[in-house]
CSV table of C-alpha atoms and ligand atoms in Angstrom, one decimal:
chain,number,residue,atom,x,y,z
Z,1113,MET,CA,0.2,0.2,0.2
Z,1114,SER,CA,1.4,3.4,-0.2
Z,1115,GLU,CA,1.7,6.4,2.0
Z,1116,THR,CA,-1.0,8.1,2.7
Z,1117,LYS,CA,-0.6,11.6,1.2
Z,1118,ARG,CA,1.3,14.2,3.5
Z,1119,VAL,CA,-0.4,17.7,4.2
Z,1120,LEU,CA,1.8,19.9,5.1
Z,1121,SER,CA,0.0,23.3,7.2
Z,1122,CYS,CA,1.3,26.4,10.0
Z,1123,ILE,CA,-0.2,28.4,12.0
Z,1124,GLN,CA,1.4,32.3,13.3
Z,1125,PRO,CA,1.4,32.5,17.0
Z,1126,THR,CA,-0.2,36.1,17.5
Z,1127,GLY,CA,-2.7,36.0,20.5
Z,1128,ASP,CA,-6.5,34.2,21.1
Z,1129,MET,CA,-8.1,32.0,18.3
Z,1130,HIS,CA,-11.1,33.2,16.6
Z,1131,PHE,CA,-14.4,31.8,14.6
Z,1132,GLY,CA,-13.0,33.1,11.9
Z,1133,ASN,CA,-9.3,30.8,12.7
Z,1134,TYR,CA,-11.6,28.2,13.3
Z,1135,PHE,CA,-13.9,27.8,10.5
Z,1136,GLY,CA,-11.7,29.2,8.1
Z,1137,ALA,CA,-8.9,26.9,8.9
Z,1138,VAL,CA,-8.3,24.7,12.0
Z,1139,LYS,CA,-11.9,22.9,11.9
Z,1140,ASN,CA,-11.0,21.7,8.1
Z,1141,TRP,CA,-7.3,21.1,9.6
Z,1142,VAL,CA,-9.0,18.6,12.8
Z,1143,LYS,CA,-10.9,16.3,9.4
Z,1144,LEU,CA,-8.3,16.0,7.2
Z,1145,GLN,CA,-6.1,14.2,9.9
Z,1146,GLN,CA,-8.4,11.9,9.0
Z,1147,THR,CA,-7.4,11.5,5.1
Z,1148,TYR,CA,-3.9,12.3,5.5
Z,1149,THR,CA,-0.9,12.1,7.3
Z,1150,CYS,CA,-1.4,16.1,8.1
Z,1151,TYR,CA,1.9,18.4,9.5
Z,1152,TYR,CA,0.9,21.3,11.3
Z,1153,GLY,CA,3.5,24.1,12.2
Z,1154,VAL,CA,3.0,26.1,15.7
Z,1155,VAL,CA,5.4,28.5,13.7
Z,1156,ASN,CA,7.1,30.8,16.3
Z,1157,TYR,CA,9.7,32.3,13.9
Z,1158,HIS,CA,6.9,33.8,12.4
Z,1159,ALA,CA,6.1,36.1,15.1
Z,1160,MET,CA,9.1,38.0,15.0
Z,1161,THR,CA,8.9,39.6,11.0
Z,1162,MET,CA,7.3,42.6,12.8
Z,1163,PRO,CA,8.4,44.3,16.5
Z,1164,TYR,CA,7.0,42.3,19.0
Z,1165,ASN,CA,7.8,41.2,22.9
Z,1166,PRO,CA,9.5,38.1,23.4
Z,1167,LYS,CA,7.4,37.6,26.5
Z,1168,LYS,CA,4.2,37.6,24.8
Z,1169,LEU,CA,5.7,35.2,21.8
Z,1170,ARG,CA,6.4,32.2,24.7
Z,1171,ASN,CA,3.0,32.2,26.4
Z,1172,ASN,CA,1.1,32.6,22.6
Z,1173,THR,CA,3.5,29.4,21.6
Z,1174,TRP,CA,1.4,27.3,24.5
Z,1175,GLU,CA,-1.4,28.5,24.2
Z,1176,LEU,CA,-1.9,28.0,20.4
Z,1177,ILE,CA,-0.7,24.8,21.2
Z,1178,PHE,CA,-3.5,24.1,23.6
Z,1179,ASN,CA,-6.1,26.0,21.8
Z,1180,LEU,CA,-5.2,23.2,19.4
Z,1181,LEU,CA,-5.4,20.3,21.2
Z,1182,SER,CA,-8.4,21.6,22.7
Z,1183,THR,CA,-10.3,22.3,18.7
Z,1184,GLY,CA,-9.5,18.4,18.2
Z,1185,ILE,CA,-5.9,18.8,16.4
Z,1186,ASP,CA,-3.8,15.3,17.7
Z,1187,HIS,CA,-0.9,15.6,19.5
Z,1188,GLU,CA,1.2,13.5,17.3
Z,1189,ARG,CA,0.7,15.8,14.4
Z,1190,LEU,CA,1.5,19.2,15.8
Z,1191,PHE,CA,5.0,21.1,16.0
Z,1192,ILE,CA,6.8,23.8,17.7
Z,1193,GLN,CA,8.8,25.5,14.9
Z,1194,SER,CA,12.1,26.7,16.9
Z,1195,LEU,CA,12.1,22.8,18.3
Z,1196,VAL,CA,12.9,22.3,14.8
Z,1197,PRO,CA,16.0,24.8,13.6
Z,1198,GLU,CA,16.7,22.5,10.5
Z,1199,HIS,CA,13.8,25.0,8.9
Z,1200,ALA,CA,15.9,27.9,9.6
Z,1201,GLU,CA,18.8,26.4,7.9
Z,1202,LEU,CA,17.1,25.0,5.4
Z,1203,SER,CA,15.6,28.5,4.8
Z,1204,TRP,CA,19.3,30.0,4.4
Z,1205,ILE,CA,20.3,27.6,1.4
Z,1206,LEU,CA,16.5,28.0,-0.3
Z,1207,ASN,CA,17.2,31.8,0.3
Z,1208,CYS,CA,20.1,31.2,-2.6
Z,1209,PHE,CA,17.7,29.8,-4.6
Z,1210,THR,CA,15.2,32.4,-5.1
Z,1211,SER,CA,14.8,35.3,-6.7
Z,1212,TYR,CA,14.9,39.1,-4.7
Z,1213,GLY,CA,12.5,41.2,-7.2
Z,1214,GLN,CA,9.6,38.2,-6.7
Z,1215,LEU,CA,10.3,38.8,-3.0
Z,1216,THR,CA,9.5,42.1,-3.3
Z,1217,ARG,CA,6.9,41.9,-5.0
Z,1218,MET,CA,5.3,39.3,-2.4
Z,1219,THR,CA,1.5,41.3,-1.4
Z,1220,GLN,CA,1.8,41.0,1.8
Z,1221,PHE,CA,5.4,42.5,2.3
Z,1222,LYS,CA,3.9,45.7,0.1
Z,1223,ASP,CA,1.3,45.7,2.3
Z,1224,LYS,CA,3.3,44.9,6.2
Z,1225,SER,CA,5.8,46.6,4.6
Z,1226,ALA,CA,3.8,49.6,4.2
Z,1227,GLN,CA,1.8,49.3,7.5
Z,1228,SER,CA,5.5,49.4,9.3
Z,1229,GLY,CA,5.9,52.8,7.8
Z,1230,GLU,CA,2.8,54.2,9.2
Z,1231,GLN,CA,2.4,52.8,12.5
Z,1232,GLY,CA,5.1,54.0,14.6
Z,1233,GLY,CA,7.4,51.8,13.8
Z,1234,GLU,CA,9.9,54.0,12.9
Z,1235,GLY,CA,9.9,53.2,8.7
Z,1236,PHE,CA,11.5,49.6,10.1
Z,1237,ILE,CA,10.5,47.3,8.1
Z,1238,SER,CA,13.0,43.9,9.0
Z,1239,ALA,CA,15.0,41.4,5.8
Z,1240,GLY,CA,12.9,38.8,8.7
Z,1241,LEU,CA,9.4,40.7,6.7
Z,1242,LEU,CA,11.1,40.2,3.4
Z,1243,ASN,CA,12.4,36.7,4.0
Z,1244,TYR,CA,9.3,35.5,5.3
Z,1245,PRO,CA,8.1,33.7,2.1
Z,1246,VAL,CA,10.7,31.7,1.9
Z,1247,LEU,CA,10.9,30.3,5.4
Z,1248,GLN,CA,8.0,29.6,4.9
Z,1249,ALA,CA,9.2,27.7,1.1
Z,1250,ALA,CA,10.8,26.0,4.1
Z,1251,ASP,CA,8.6,25.2,6.2
Z,1252,ILE,CA,6.8,23.5,3.6
Z,1253,LEU,CA,9.2,22.0,1.8
Z,1254,ILE,CA,11.5,20.4,5.0
Z,1255,TYR,CA,8.3,17.2,5.1
Z,1256,ARG,CA,7.6,17.1,1.5
Z,1257,PRO,CA,4.0,16.9,1.5
Z,1258,SER,CA,1.8,16.7,-1.7
Z,1259,PHE,CA,-0.3,19.4,-0.5
Z,1260,VAL,CA,-0.9,22.4,1.4
Z,1261,PRO,CA,-4.5,23.9,2.6
Z,1262,VAL,CA,-4.6,27.9,1.0
Z,1263,GLY,CA,-6.5,30.4,1.6
Z,1264,LYS,CA,-6.7,32.9,-1.8
Z,1265,ASP,CA,-4.4,35.2,0.4
Z,1266,GLN,CA,-1.2,32.1,0.7
Z,1267,GLU,CA,-1.7,31.2,-3.2
Z,1268,GLN,CA,1.0,33.6,-4.4
Z,1269,HIS,CA,3.5,32.5,-1.5
Z,1270,LEU,CA,2.5,28.7,-2.3
Z,1271,GLU,CA,3.8,29.8,-6.0
Z,1272,LEU,CA,6.7,31.1,-4.7
Z,1273,THR,CA,7.7,27.8,-2.7
Z,1274,ARG,CA,6.9,25.8,-6.1
Z,1275,ASN,CA,9.7,28.1,-7.8
Z,1276,ILE,CA,11.8,28.2,-5.3
Z,1277,ALA,CA,11.7,23.5,-5.0
Z,1278,GLN,CA,12.3,23.4,-8.6
Z,1279,ARG,CA,14.9,25.9,-9.3
Z,1280,PHE,CA,16.9,23.8,-6.8
Z,1281,ASN,CA,16.3,20.5,-8.7
Z,1282,ASN,CA,17.2,21.9,-11.8
Z,1283,GLN,CA,20.1,23.7,-10.5
Z,1284,VAL,CA,21.3,20.0,-8.9
Z,1285,GLY,CA,20.3,17.8,-11.2
Z,1286,LYS,CA,17.8,16.2,-10.0
Z,1287,GLU,CA,13.4,15.8,-8.6
Z,1288,TYR,CA,14.5,15.9,-5.5
Z,1289,PHE,CA,11.7,18.5,-3.7
Z,1290,ILE,CA,8.3,17.8,-4.9
Z,1291,LEU,CA,6.7,20.5,-6.1
Z,1292,PRO,CA,3.4,21.1,-3.5
Z,1293,GLU,CA,-0.1,21.6,-4.8
Z,1294,PRO,CA,-2.7,23.6,-3.9
Z,1295,LEU,CA,-5.7,22.1,-1.4
Z,1296,PHE,CA,-8.7,24.0,-2.0
Z,1297,THR,CA,-11.4,23.3,1.0
Z,1298,GLU,CA,-14.4,25.1,0.8
Z,1299,VAL,CA,-14.4,27.6,4.4
Z,1300,PRO,CA,-16.4,29.9,4.7
Z,1301,LYS,CA,-14.5,33.9,5.2
Z,1302,VAL,CA,-15.9,35.0,8.6
Z,1303,MET,CA,-16.1,38.3,8.5
Z,1304,SER,CA,-16.2,41.5,11.9
Z,1305,PRO,CA,-19.4,41.5,13.8
Z,1306,ALA,CA,-18.3,44.8,13.9
Z,1307,ASP,CA,-18.0,45.8,10.8
Z,1308,PRO,CA,-19.1,43.5,8.5
Z,1309,THR,CA,-17.7,44.7,5.6
Z,1310,ARG,CA,-14.4,43.4,6.9
Z,1311,LYS,CA,-13.1,39.7,7.8
Z,1312,MET,CA,-13.1,39.0,11.2
Z,1313,SER,CA,-9.0,39.4,12.5
Z,1314,LYS,CA,-7.4,39.9,15.3
Z,1315,SER,CA,-5.0,42.8,13.7
Z,1316,ALA,CA,-8.1,44.8,13.4
Z,1317,GLY,CA,-8.9,45.3,17.3
Z,1318,ASP,CA,-10.8,43.5,19.4
Z,1319,LYS,CA,-14.1,44.4,18.3
Z,1320,HIS,CA,-13.0,43.2,15.5
Z,1321,TYR,CA,-12.7,39.1,16.7
Z,1322,ILE,CA,-15.0,36.8,18.4
Z,1323,ASN,CA,-12.1,34.6,20.7
Z,1324,LEU,CA,-13.4,30.7,19.8
Z,1325,PHE,CA,-13.1,30.6,24.2
Z,1326,ALA,CA,-14.1,33.8,25.7
Z,1327,GLU,CA,-17.1,33.6,27.8
Z,1328,GLU,CA,-20.3,33.3,27.2
Z,1329,LYS,CA,-21.6,36.1,28.1
Z,1330,ARG,CA,-18.8,37.9,25.6
Z,1331,ILE,CA,-19.9,35.6,23.0
Z,1332,ARG,CA,-23.9,36.6,23.7
Z,1333,LYS,CA,-23.0,40.6,23.6
Z,1334,GLN,CA,-20.5,40.5,20.4
Z,1335,VAL,CA,-23.4,38.6,18.8
Z,1336,ARG,CA,-26.0,41.2,19.8
Z,1337,SER,CA,-23.8,43.6,19.5
Z,1338,ALA,CA,-23.4,42.9,15.6
Z,1339,VAL,CA,-24.0,45.2,13.0
Z,1340,THR,CA,-27.0,44.3,10.5
Z,1341,ASP,CA,-27.6,47.3,8.7
Z,1342,THR,CA,-24.9,49.5,7.1
Z,1343,GLY,CA,-27.4,51.8,5.5
Z,1344,ASP,CA,-25.6,51.1,1.8
Z,1345,THR,CA,-27.3,47.5,1.1
Z,1346,PRO,CA,-29.4,47.8,-2.5
Z,1347,GLU,CA,-32.8,47.1,-2.4
Z,1348,GLY,CA,-33.7,43.4,-2.1
Z,1349,GLU,CA,-29.7,42.5,-1.4
Z,1350,MET,CA,-29.7,40.5,2.2
Z,1351,SER,CA,-27.0,43.3,3.6
Z,1352,ALA,CA,-23.2,41.8,4.8
Z,1353,GLY,CA,-23.5,41.9,7.7
Z,1354,VAL,CA,-27.1,39.8,8.0
Z,1355,ARG,CA,-24.6,37.4,5.7
Z,1356,ASN,CA,-22.1,37.1,8.0
Z,1357,LEU,CA,-24.9,36.0,10.1
Z,1358,PHE,CA,-26.2,33.4,7.9
Z,1359,GLU,CA,-22.7,32.3,6.6
Z,1360,LEU,CA,-21.7,31.7,10.9
Z,1361,LEU,CA,-24.9,29.6,11.2
Z,1362,LYS,CA,-24.1,27.4,8.6
Z,1363,ALA,CA,-20.4,27.1,9.7
Z,1364,GLY,CA,-21.6,25.9,12.8
Z,1365,GLU,CA,-23.7,23.5,11.3
Z,1366,ALA,CA,-27.2,25.0,13.1
Z,1367,MET,CA,-28.2,23.7,9.3
Z,1368,ASP,CA,-31.8,23.7,11.1
Z,1369,ALA,CA,-31.9,27.2,12.6
Z,1370,TYR,CA,-30.4,28.1,8.9
Z,1371,GLN,CA,-32.6,27.2,7.3
Z,1372,SER,CA,-36.0,28.2,9.2
Z,1373,LEU,CA,-34.8,31.7,9.3
Z,1374,GLN,CA,-34.1,31.9,5.5
Z,1375,SER,CA,-37.3,30.8,5.0
Z,1376,ASP,CA,-38.5,33.8,7.0
Z,1377,TYR,CA,-35.6,36.3,5.8
Z,1378,GLU,CA,-37.1,35.0,1.9
Z,1379,ALA,CA,-40.6,35.6,3.3
Z,1380,GLY,CA,-39.5,38.9,5.2
Z,1381,ALA,CA,-40.4,38.1,8.6
Z,1382,LEU,CA,-37.0,37.9,9.9
Z,1383,LYS,CA,-36.5,39.5,13.4
Z,1384,TYR,CA,-32.6,40.0,13.5
Z,1385,VAL,CA,-33.0,38.8,17.2
Z,1386,ASP,CA,-34.1,35.4,16.6
Z,1387,LEU,CA,-31.4,34.8,14.0
Z,1388,LYS,CA,-28.5,36.6,16.7
Z,1389,ASP,CA,-29.5,34.4,19.1
Z,1390,ALA,CA,-29.6,31.3,17.1
Z,1391,VAL,CA,-26.0,32.6,15.9
Z,1392,ALA,CA,-25.1,33.1,19.9
Z,1393,ASP,CA,-26.4,29.3,20.6
Z,1394,THR,CA,-24.7,28.1,17.8
Z,1395,LEU,CA,-21.0,29.6,19.1
Z,1396,VAL,CA,-21.8,29.4,22.8
Z,1397,GLY,CA,-22.1,25.5,21.9
Z,1398,ILE,CA,-19.1,25.2,20.3
Z,1399,SER,CA,-16.9,27.3,23.0
Z,1400,GLU,CA,-18.4,25.4,25.5
Z,1401,GLN,CA,-16.8,22.1,24.0
Z,1402,VAL,CA,-13.4,23.6,23.2
Z,1403,ARG,CA,-13.5,24.9,26.8
Z,1404,ALA,CA,-14.1,21.7,28.2
Z,1405,ARG,CA,-11.4,19.7,26.0
Z,1406,ARG,CA,-9.0,23.2,27.3
Z,1407,ALA,CA,-9.6,22.9,31.6
Z,1408,GLU,CA,-8.5,19.2,31.0
Z,1409,LEU,CA,-5.6,20.1,29.5
Z,1410,ASP,CA,-4.8,22.9,31.5
Z,1411,ALA,CA,-4.8,20.5,33.9
Z,1412,ASN,CA,-2.7,18.2,32.8
Z,1413,LYS,CA,0.3,21.2,31.7
Z,1414,LYS,CA,3.0,19.3,32.1
Z,1415,GLU,CA,2.0,16.1,30.9
Z,1416,VAL,CA,1.1,18.3,27.3
Z,1417,LYS,CA,4.0,20.6,27.0
Z,1418,GLN,CA,5.8,16.9,27.6
Z,1419,GLN,CA,3.9,15.4,25.0
Z,1420,ILE,CA,3.9,18.1,22.3
Z,1421,LYS,CA,8.0,18.0,22.6
Z,1422,ALA,CA,7.8,14.2,22.0
Z,1423,SER,CA,6.4,15.0,19.2
Z,1424,THR,CA,7.8,17.8,17.7
Z,1425,ALA,CA,11.0,15.4,18.3
Z,1426,ALA,CA,9.6,12.5,16.4
Z,1427,ILE,CA,8.5,15.0,13.2
Z,1428,ARG,CA,12.1,16.8,13.5
Z,1429,LYS,CA,13.3,13.5,12.1
Z,1430,GLU,CA,11.9,13.7,9.6
Z,1431,ALA,CA,13.6,17.5,8.5
Z,1432,GLN,CA,16.4,16.3,9.8
Z,1433,GLN,CA,16.7,13.4,6.9
Z,1434,THR,CA,15.5,16.4,4.3
Z,1435,ILE,CA,18.4,19.1,5.2
Z,1436,ALA,CA,20.8,15.7,5.3
Z,1437,GLU,CA,19.7,15.2,1.7
Z,1438,VAL,CA,19.7,18.8,0.7
Z,1439,LYS,CA,22.7,19.5,2.5
Z,1440,ASP,CA,24.5,15.9,-0.1
Z,1441,LEU,CA,23.1,17.6,-3.3
Z,1442,ALA,CA,23.7,21.0,-2.3
Z,1443,GLY,CA,27.2,19.9,-2.9
Z,1444,LEU,CA,27.3,20.9,1.7
Z,1445,MET,CA,29.6,19.2,4.3
Z,1446,ASN,CA,26.4,17.3,7.0
Z,1447,VAL,CA,26.7,17.0,10.8
Z,1448,ARG,CA,26.0,13.3,11.4
Z,1449,PHE,CA,22.9,12.8,14.0
R,392,ADP,P1,-6.1,36.6,12.0
R,392,ADP,O1,-6.1,37.5,10.5
R,392,ADP,O2,-6.7,37.3,13.1
R,392,ADP,O3,-4.1,37.3,12.7
R,392,ADP,P2,-4.1,34.3,10.8
R,392,ADP,O4,-3.9,36.0,9.9
R,392,ADP,O5,-3.3,34.2,11.9
R,392,ADP,O6,-5.5,35.2,11.1
R,392,ADP,O7,-5.5,33.0,10.3
R,392,ADP,C1,-5.1,32.5,10.5
R,392,ADP,C2,-5.3,31.7,10.0
R,392,ADP,O8,-7.0,31.0,10.1
R,392,ADP,C3,-4.9,31.4,8.3
R,392,ADP,O9,-5.3,30.3,7.5
R,392,ADP,C4,-6.1,32.2,7.7
R,392,ADP,O10,-6.7,31.9,6.3
R,392,ADP,C5,-7.4,31.8,8.5
R,392,ADP,N1,-8.4,33.2,9.0
R,392,ADP,C6,-7.9,34.3,9.5
R,392,ADP,N2,-9.2,35.2,9.9
R,392,ADP,C7,-10.8,34.3,9.0
R,392,ADP,C8,-11.2,34.4,8.3
R,392,ADP,N3,-11.9,36.2,9.3
R,392,ADP,N4,-12.8,34.0,8.0
R,392,ADP,C9,-11.8,32.6,7.7
R,392,ADP,N5,-10.6,32.2,7.7
R,392,ADP,C10,-9.6,33.5,8.9
């Protein structure tokens, strides 16, 4: 029997996990574990490209690990990037197979470097910000996955990864790296409750995201105050806010409520309060489940951390094998391990 295909995906430890992250990425990761051999990385090296607080980074890294485990990610599939230093080593090697011009043309680099200039960063733009797609290429290629689940915003980066892999293969004269394919899965784009024209996101501030692990009261309050009408919806069209609430119901698999409220909407009899109550019940239900799991994990913090260190060490073996082969192919001396 052939080996199950590999999937790689990573997430940055930059703070709370919200329903956008959950419905748009993590819930799908949990499902993918049934079909593929998955590698899920908490990529702390990536959280350093913009000015950051080192103490917070350490905390956020463990927080994210515990949160991912609470959602149903298997501990064997999880690793912490900085405990696999081979990522950084491969990143250097791949930098030498990357076009500088292509890096400067990355949309995210253009956006974020413009932001750094604006946000009192004294215009400080780290070389890390420019090079981070190369580290991302290393994160991916080091495990030789067939697929990488990507959203639209990451497509350009995966294409770069494929370009780098191809250039390496050409130069060393061997089809060594598998060119990973994007895995497009239907995932919802969750919008901000405070401004349904922009996506739910941490970076926009507290009111723009609903924390998956928040207290019930807070979730209900945020849903209750979600914007429904912005006043600029064309006649006969569903407003962005109402559409987002329906999307949340669907994402939370509350299909009975979804259908009955859709019928109300079509009949022109929808009461926003009913829609909001149904959304709040759904989100609170999901949140209660993950919070219960989180409490169990918190009661065994030490053991959980040990498990993650062990799973990272096992995953690291794969990375060590790749880096040894890459160094051989690249004409570099190898350390034996
Ligand atoms: P944030 O924008 O809050 O900083 P991240 O960039 O860390 O979130 O995203 C982590 C993962 O969650 C990515 O796979 C991203 O596509 C997904 N994601 C983030 N926000 C949303 C959203 N509003 N809707 C759907 N998916 C999202």
